[in-house]
One Martini backbone bead per residue (centre of mass of N, CA, C, O) as a GRO file, in nm:
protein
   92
    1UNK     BB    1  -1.572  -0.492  -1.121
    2UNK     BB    2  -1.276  -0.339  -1.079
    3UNK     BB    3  -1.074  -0.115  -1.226
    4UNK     BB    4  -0.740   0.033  -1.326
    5UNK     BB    5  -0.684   0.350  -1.286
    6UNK     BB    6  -0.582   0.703  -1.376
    7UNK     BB    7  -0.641   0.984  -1.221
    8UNK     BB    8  -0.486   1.314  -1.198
    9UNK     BB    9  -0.341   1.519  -0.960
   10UNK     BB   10  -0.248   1.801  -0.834
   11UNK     BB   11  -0.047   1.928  -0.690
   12UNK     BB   12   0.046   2.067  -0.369
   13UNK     BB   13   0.079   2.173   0.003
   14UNK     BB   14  -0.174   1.957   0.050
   15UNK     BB   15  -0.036   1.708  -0.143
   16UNK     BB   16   0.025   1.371  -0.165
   17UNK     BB   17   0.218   1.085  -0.270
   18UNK     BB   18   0.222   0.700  -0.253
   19UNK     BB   19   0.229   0.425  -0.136
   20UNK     BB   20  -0.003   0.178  -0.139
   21UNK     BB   21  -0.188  -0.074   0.080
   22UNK     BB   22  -0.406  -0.336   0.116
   23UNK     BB   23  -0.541  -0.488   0.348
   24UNK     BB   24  -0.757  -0.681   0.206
   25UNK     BB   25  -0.559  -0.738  -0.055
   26UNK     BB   26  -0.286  -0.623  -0.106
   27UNK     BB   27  -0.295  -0.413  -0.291
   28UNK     BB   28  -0.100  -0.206  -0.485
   29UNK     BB   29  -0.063   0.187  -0.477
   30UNK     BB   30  -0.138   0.512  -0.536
   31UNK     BB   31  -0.153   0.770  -0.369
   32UNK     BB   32  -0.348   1.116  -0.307
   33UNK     BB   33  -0.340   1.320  -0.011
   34UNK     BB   34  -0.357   1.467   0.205
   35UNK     BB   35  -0.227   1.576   0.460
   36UNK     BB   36  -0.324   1.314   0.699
   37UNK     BB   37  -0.428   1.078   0.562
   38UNK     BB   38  -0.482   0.729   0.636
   39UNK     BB   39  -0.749   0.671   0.414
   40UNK     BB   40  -0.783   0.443   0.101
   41UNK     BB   41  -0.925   0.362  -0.160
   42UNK     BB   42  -0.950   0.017  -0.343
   43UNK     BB   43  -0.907  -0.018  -0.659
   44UNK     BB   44  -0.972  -0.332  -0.642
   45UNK     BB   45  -1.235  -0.366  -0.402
   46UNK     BB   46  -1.335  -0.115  -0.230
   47UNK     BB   47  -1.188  -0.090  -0.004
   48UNK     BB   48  -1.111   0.128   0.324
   49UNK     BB   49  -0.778  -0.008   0.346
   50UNK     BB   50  -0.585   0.198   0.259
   51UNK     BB   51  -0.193   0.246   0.295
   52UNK     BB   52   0.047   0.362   0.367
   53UNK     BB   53   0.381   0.300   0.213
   54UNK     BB   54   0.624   0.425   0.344
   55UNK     BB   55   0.760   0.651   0.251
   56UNK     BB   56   0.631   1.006   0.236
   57UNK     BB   57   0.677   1.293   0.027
   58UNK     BB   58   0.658   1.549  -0.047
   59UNK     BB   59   0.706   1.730  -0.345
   60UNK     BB   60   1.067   1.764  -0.399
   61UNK     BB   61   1.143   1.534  -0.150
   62UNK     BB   62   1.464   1.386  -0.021
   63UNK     BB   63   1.624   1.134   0.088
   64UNK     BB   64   2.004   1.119   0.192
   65UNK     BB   65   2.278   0.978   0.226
   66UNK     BB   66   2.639   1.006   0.233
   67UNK     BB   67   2.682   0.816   0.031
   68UNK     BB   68   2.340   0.779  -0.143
   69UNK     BB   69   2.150   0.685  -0.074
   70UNK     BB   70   1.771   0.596   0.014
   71UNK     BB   71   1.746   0.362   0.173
   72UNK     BB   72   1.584   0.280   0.475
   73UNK     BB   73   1.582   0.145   0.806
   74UNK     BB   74   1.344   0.085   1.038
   75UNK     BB   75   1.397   0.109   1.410
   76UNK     BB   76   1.389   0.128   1.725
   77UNK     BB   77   1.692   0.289   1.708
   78UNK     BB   78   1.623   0.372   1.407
   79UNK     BB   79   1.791   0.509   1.140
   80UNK     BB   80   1.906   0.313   0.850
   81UNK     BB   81   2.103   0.231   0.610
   82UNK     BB   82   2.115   0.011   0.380
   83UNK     BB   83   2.425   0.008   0.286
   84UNK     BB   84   2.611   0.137   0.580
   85UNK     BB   85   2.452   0.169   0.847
   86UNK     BB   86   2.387   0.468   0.921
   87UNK     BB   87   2.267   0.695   1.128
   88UNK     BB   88   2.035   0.909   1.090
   89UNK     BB   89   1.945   1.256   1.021
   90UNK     BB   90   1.697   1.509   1.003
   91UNK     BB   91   1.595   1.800   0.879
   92UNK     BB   92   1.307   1.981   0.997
   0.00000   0.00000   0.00000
């Protein structure tokens, strides 16, 4: 049985943190690699298919709507605002 650990990497300009979630088993953690690893050994269960959830950014970026809000909504006509329902655009 595996225990969870918290293991501490530092980061760099080529290495994110981010939420992740096990497809396998649902546990939810924290992953932390490369940009563009798509896929993470899941600290419970011990299969590879752990995957981001959710937004990942660099280290010291965030989104923030014209409101103040952070939360976001994803849908296929765009991104908006979970407070006040803004269409997103943010810069490249």
């Amino acid at each position: 049985m595996m225990t969870d650990r918290v293991i501490e990497f530092p980061l760099s300009d080529d290495r994110i943190r981010g939420p992740a979630k096990c497809l396998a088993c649902d546990h939810e953690f924290e992953a932390v690699g490369p940009v563009g690893e798509i896929q993470f050994r899941c600290p419970a269960c011990g299969c590879y298919k752990g995957v981001r959830c959710g937004l990942v950014l660099p280290a010291g970026e965030s989104l923030q709507c014209n409101c103040g809000n952070d939360l976001f909504h994803v849908l296929r006509d765009g991104i908006h605002c979970a407070l006040c329902g803004a269409t997103q655009t943010f810069p490249d």
